[in-house]
Structures are given as structure tokens and as C-alpha cells.
Amino acid sequence: KNEVEQSPQNLTAQEGEFITINCSYSVGISALHWLQQHPGGGIVSLFMLSSGKKKHGRLIATINIQEKHSSLHITASHPRDSAVYICAVMEYGNKLVFGAGTILRVKS
Amino acid sequence: GAVVSQHPSRVICKSGTSVKIECRSLDFQATTMFWYRQFPKKSLMLMATSNEGSKATYEQGVEKDKFLINHASLTLSTLTVTSAHPEDSSFYICSARGDRGRTDTQYFGPGTRLTVL
């Protein structure tokens, strides 16, 4: 079993839909990252969370430390949101462990 | 704006040659830099961790003589793929952690796509 599990693996949505991507992990962590990778490869760090909730524009990230679960939400999705979204947890000792990623495609 | 840069963004080389990839932190001092490799449709795999002024720590299964890492200054780390072969073709990404923002935040570079013919 992977230490970091993401769901769904693939997601297709219509423009304007509310999107949720989930991440579950099995180890103790000091922080959790949500990353975005566009075609062509560049990675952008969207959020780093250690508790609660963060919001940036149309993106919202939440984490429940007790349940070892985090969600990334995209409101009013747009085709430019199409990308791979990766959950990565920082284990104590500062090693990042990555999920396999969720491929999101938003159709207009 | 970008806080970590990589150069080159793409490189194509012949089998047997060596390729150097640079990773720079642009507005902060990176005490630790990480090198990752990503195969198509796979997640990132940590290759090595380097701290400025000391030898890199390689993950299990990564050949240190094949992937030479130098972290000579607080703003620059280099990865040299020596005697490259087609199986080394991949997307290489660096990240840096240091005195910018939270000290446990990693900032990712844009990546370098290496193709070995």
C-alpha cells in the first residue's frame, strides 16, 4: 500500500463545476503540500498545510490531521485548471512522499 | 514569480556524453536542495538531497557515480548525468529549501527534460 493515496486518478469535468480531489496518507507528517503540474512539466506549489483550511482564489485546501486526509477543491472550474494535481506529505525528517497524482481535464 | 530556476529546460544529447543541469534559488539562500526524477505518467522520485558544502545523500538505488551532484554555494546546485544512456531520458526536477518563508517549505524548479539518443 502506498503511503500517499490520491483519488480519483483521472477526473473530467465541465467548465464551471466544483471539483474535489482527495488525498489520504498513512504516516505521521509535519505538513502536506498540494502541487500542480501542467503539461510540459513545471511544478507549482499551491498550498502547504499543517492544519485547518487555506484558500487562494478559486482553490481551497483542507486537512484533517486526525483522519490523515486532505482535500483540494476547485470552485468554478475552468479549462486552464487542467493539469495534474499532486499531493505530497512531509514526513518528520523533512522527506517528501508524493502521491501518484490526479489528472484533471476541464472541458469548455 | 519563480523562486527556483533550472537550466537548461530541455536538452538532447548523444549516448555516452555527459549533461549538466543547474538549479538556482533566485531570491533566497537554499541550504538544502533536492533532485527528483519523473518518468512519464509517474510521480516524482527523490534521487538525492544535497546540503551546501557537504556531500549529497543519495536514495537507495540511485548511482552516485552516474548522477553527480554538487551544491557548491547557497544558490546553486548542479546535477551531472555522466555517460548518459537512453534509459536516463527523463524529466529532472530540483527543489530548494532555505531561508525564504517557512523553513520547511520546498520551492520547485520548472524541470529539465533530458532526451538521450
Short mmCIF file of C-alpha atoms in Angstrom, two decimals:
data_model
loop_
_atom_site.label_atom_id
_atom_site.label_comp_id
_atom_site.label_asym_id
_atom_site.label_seq_id
_atom_site.Cartn_x
_atom_site.Cartn_y
_atom_site.Cartn_z
CA LYS A 1 0.00 0.00 0.00
CA ASN A 2 1.36 3.41 -0.93
CA GLU A 3 1.93 5.84 1.90
CA VAL A 4 0.02 8.53 -0.02
CA GLU A 5 -3.14 7.66 -1.92
CA GLN A 6 -4.96 10.10 -4.19
CA SER A 7 -8.41 9.82 -5.67
CA PRO A 8 -9.63 9.96 -8.28
CA GLN A 9 -6.75 9.09 -10.59
CA ASN A 10 -8.48 10.78 -13.52
CA LEU A 11 -11.20 13.39 -13.47
CA THR A 12 -13.05 15.06 -16.31
CA ALA A 13 -15.32 17.98 -15.51
CA GLN A 14 -17.35 20.56 -17.35
CA GLU A 15 -16.35 24.19 -17.08
CA GLY A 16 -17.93 25.74 -14.01
CA GLU A 17 -18.18 22.54 -11.98
CA PHE A 18 -16.99 22.24 -8.40
CA ILE A 19 -14.10 19.78 -8.20
CA THR A 20 -12.73 17.81 -5.27
CA ILE A 21 -9.52 15.80 -5.21
CA ASN A 22 -8.77 13.68 -2.17
CA CYS A 23 -5.54 12.60 -0.51
CA SER A 24 -5.12 10.06 2.27
CA TYR A 25 -1.88 9.19 3.96
CA SER A 26 -0.76 6.60 6.44
CA VAL A 27 2.28 8.13 8.13
CA GLY A 28 2.84 10.88 10.64
CA ILE A 29 3.51 14.13 8.89
CA SER A 30 4.63 17.64 9.68
CA ALA A 31 2.97 19.22 6.63
CA LEU A 32 1.13 18.40 3.40
CA HIS A 33 1.65 20.02 0.01
CA TRP A 34 -0.69 20.33 -2.92
CA LEU A 35 1.22 20.76 -6.18
CA GLN A 36 0.08 21.49 -9.73
CA GLN A 37 1.91 20.21 -12.78
CA HIS A 38 0.93 21.45 -16.22
CA PRO A 39 1.70 19.67 -19.50
CA GLY A 40 5.35 20.45 -20.19
CA GLY A 41 6.23 19.57 -16.65
CA GLY A 42 6.71 22.65 -14.46
CA ILE A 43 5.56 22.21 -10.88
CA VAL A 44 3.85 24.93 -8.89
CA SER A 45 3.28 24.65 -5.19
CA LEU A 46 -0.35 25.56 -4.47
CA PHE A 47 -0.60 25.07 -0.72
CA MET A 48 1.30 23.86 2.24
CA LEU A 49 -0.93 22.83 5.16
CA SER A 50 -0.34 21.55 8.63
CA SER A 51 -3.87 22.11 9.94
CA GLY A 52 -7.25 23.54 9.04
CA LYS A 53 -8.02 25.19 5.76
CA LYS A 54 -6.41 27.55 3.27
CA LYS A 55 -7.93 29.47 0.37
CA HIS A 56 -6.29 31.09 -2.62
CA GLY A 57 -8.57 32.44 -5.31
CA ARG A 58 -10.77 29.58 -6.53
CA LEU A 59 -8.69 26.97 -4.75
CA ILE A 60 -9.38 25.67 -1.26
CA ALA A 61 -7.37 23.07 0.61
CA THR A 62 -8.36 21.37 3.85
CA ILE A 63 -6.64 18.89 6.08
CA ASN A 64 -7.86 16.65 8.90
CA ILE A 65 -4.81 15.51 10.84
CA GLN A 66 -6.75 13.00 12.99
CA GLU A 67 -8.22 11.30 9.93
CA LYS A 68 -5.00 11.66 7.89
CA HIS A 69 -6.92 13.14 5.00
CA SER A 70 -6.74 16.26 2.84
CA SER A 71 -8.90 17.62 0.06
CA LEU A 72 -8.25 20.13 -2.71
CA HIS A 73 -11.32 21.90 -4.04
CA ILE A 74 -11.59 24.00 -7.19
CA THR A 75 -14.64 26.22 -7.49
CA ALA A 76 -15.98 27.42 -10.85
CA SER A 77 -13.52 25.23 -12.72
CA HIS A 78 -12.00 26.45 -15.97
CA PRO A 79 -10.16 24.71 -18.81
CA ARG A 80 -6.93 26.37 -17.69
CA ASP A 81 -7.22 24.37 -14.45
CA SER A 82 -6.49 21.23 -16.49
CA ALA A 83 -3.32 19.78 -15.02
CA VAL A 84 -2.01 17.04 -12.79
CA TYR A 85 -2.58 17.72 -9.10
CA ILE A 86 -0.17 16.04 -6.74
CA CYS A 87 -0.45 15.57 -3.00
CA ALA A 88 2.86 15.31 -1.16
CA VAL A 89 3.34 14.77 2.56
CA MET A 90 6.36 15.85 4.51
CA GLU A 91 7.37 13.13 6.92
CA TYR A 92 9.16 14.01 10.12
CA GLY A 93 12.75 14.26 8.98
CA ASN A 94 11.64 16.50 6.11
CA LYS A 95 11.36 13.87 3.40
CA LEU A 96 8.57 14.46 0.89
CA VAL A 97 6.49 11.48 -0.19
CA PHE A 98 4.39 12.01 -3.29
CA GLY A 99 1.03 10.66 -4.34
CA ALA A 100 0.60 9.38 -7.88
CA GLY A 101 -1.30 12.48 -8.94
CA THR A 102 -4.79 13.21 -10.24
CA ILE A 103 -5.14 14.08 -13.90
CA LEU A 104 -7.80 16.77 -14.23
CA ARG A 105 -9.33 17.78 -17.52
CA VAL A 106 -11.86 20.60 -17.59
CA LYS A 107 -13.88 20.81 -20.79
CA SER A 108 -15.40 24.02 -22.07
CA GLY B 1 7.39 34.96 -9.71
CA ALA B 2 9.67 31.96 -9.92
CA VAL B 3 11.97 31.49 -6.99
CA VAL B 4 13.86 28.48 -8.33
CA SER B 5 15.20 28.25 -11.86
CA GLN B 6 16.62 25.35 -13.82
CA HIS B 7 18.84 25.41 -16.86
CA PRO B 8 18.52 24.11 -19.46
CA SER B 9 14.80 23.46 -19.74
CA ARG B 10 15.37 20.89 -22.47
CA VAL B 11 18.44 19.04 -23.62
CA ILE B 12 19.01 16.41 -26.27
CA CYS B 13 22.33 14.62 -26.26
CA LYS B 14 24.05 11.62 -27.77
CA SER B 15 24.57 8.44 -25.82
CA GLY B 16 27.84 8.50 -23.91
CA THR B 17 28.02 12.23 -23.35
CA SER B 18 27.64 13.99 -20.02
CA VAL B 19 24.95 16.56 -19.30
CA LYS B 20 24.95 19.19 -16.54
CA ILE B 21 21.71 20.61 -15.16
CA GLU B 22 21.77 23.71 -12.98
CA CYS B 23 19.32 24.58 -10.23
CA ARG B 24 19.38 28.09 -8.77
CA SER B 25 17.47 29.71 -5.94
CA LEU B 26 16.74 33.24 -7.13
CA ASP B 27 15.93 35.30 -4.05
CA PHE B 28 16.87 33.17 -1.09
CA GLN B 29 19.66 31.04 0.23
CA ALA B 30 18.97 27.38 -0.25
CA THR B 31 20.59 25.38 2.50
CA THR B 32 19.11 22.18 1.11
CA MET B 33 18.35 21.21 -2.47
CA PHE B 34 16.57 18.12 -3.67
CA TRP B 35 16.80 16.40 -7.04
CA TYR B 36 13.84 14.41 -8.34
CA ARG B 37 13.27 12.32 -11.41
CA GLN B 38 9.91 11.77 -13.04
CA PHE B 39 9.12 9.04 -15.51
CA PRO B 40 6.18 9.53 -17.90
CA LYS B 41 2.85 9.41 -16.07
CA LYS B 42 4.58 8.58 -12.79
CA SER B 43 5.07 10.55 -9.63
CA LEU B 44 8.29 12.25 -8.65
CA MET B 45 11.04 10.07 -7.28
CA LEU B 46 13.60 11.60 -4.93
CA MET B 47 17.10 10.93 -6.20
CA ALA B 48 19.24 12.79 -3.71
CA THR B 49 19.37 15.51 -1.10
CA SER B 50 22.23 17.97 -1.01
CA ASN B 51 23.25 20.38 1.70
CA GLU B 52 25.51 23.29 0.84
CA GLY B 53 29.12 22.46 1.34
CA SER B 54 28.68 18.76 2.02
CA LYS B 55 28.28 15.57 0.01
CA ALA B 56 24.86 14.67 -1.32
CA THR B 57 22.83 11.90 0.26
CA TYR B 58 21.56 9.54 -2.40
CA GLU B 59 18.40 7.45 -2.20
CA GLN B 60 18.64 3.70 -2.44
CA GLY B 61 19.13 2.53 -5.98
CA VAL B 62 20.49 5.83 -7.32
CA GLU B 63 24.06 5.54 -8.63
CA LYS B 64 26.15 8.33 -7.14
CA ASP B 65 28.85 7.93 -9.80
CA LYS B 66 26.27 8.26 -12.55
CA PHE B 67 24.40 11.23 -11.12
CA LEU B 68 26.95 13.68 -9.73
CA ILE B 69 25.55 16.37 -7.50
CA ASN B 70 27.43 19.48 -6.46
CA HIS B 71 25.99 22.08 -4.08
CA ALA B 72 28.88 24.49 -4.04
CA SER B 73 27.01 27.62 -3.00
CA LEU B 74 23.83 28.62 -1.21
CA THR B 75 22.15 29.48 -4.50
CA LEU B 76 23.38 26.81 -6.91
CA SER B 77 23.26 23.05 -7.16
CA THR B 78 24.19 21.06 -10.24
CA LEU B 79 23.27 17.56 -11.36
CA THR B 80 25.58 15.96 -13.92
CA VAL B 81 24.38 12.86 -15.71
CA THR B 82 27.59 11.14 -16.72
CA SER B 83 27.91 8.91 -19.77
CA ALA B 84 24.22 9.30 -20.46
CA HIS B 85 22.24 6.44 -21.98
CA PRO B 86 18.73 6.37 -23.45
CA GLU B 87 17.34 4.95 -20.20
CA ASP B 88 18.45 8.16 -18.47
CA SER B 89 15.95 10.09 -20.58
CA SER B 90 13.55 11.60 -18.11
CA PHE B 91 12.26 14.80 -16.55
CA TYR B 92 14.54 16.05 -13.79
CA ILE B 93 13.21 18.49 -11.21
CA CYS B 94 15.02 20.26 -8.41
CA SER B 95 13.56 21.88 -5.35
CA ALA B 96 15.13 24.10 -2.73
CA ARG B 97 14.54 24.83 0.91
CA GLY B 98 16.15 27.59 2.89
CA ASP B 99 15.59 30.96 4.48
CA ARG B 100 12.57 32.01 2.39
CA GLY B 101 9.20 31.85 4.12
CA ARG B 102 8.79 28.79 6.28
CA THR B 103 11.98 26.82 6.56
CA ASP B 104 10.14 23.57 5.82
CA THR B 105 8.73 24.83 2.50
CA GLN B 106 10.20 23.43 -0.68
CA TYR B 107 10.18 25.55 -3.82
CA PHE B 108 10.22 23.60 -7.06
CA GLY B 109 12.11 24.39 -10.23
CA PRO B 110 10.41 24.16 -13.62
CA GLY B 111 12.21 20.96 -14.56
CA THR B 112 14.63 19.84 -17.27
CA ARG B 113 13.62 17.34 -19.92
CA LEU B 114 16.57 15.18 -20.92
CA THR B 115 16.44 13.09 -24.08
CA VAL B 116 19.37 10.80 -24.78
CA LEU B 117 19.57 9.50 -28.34
#
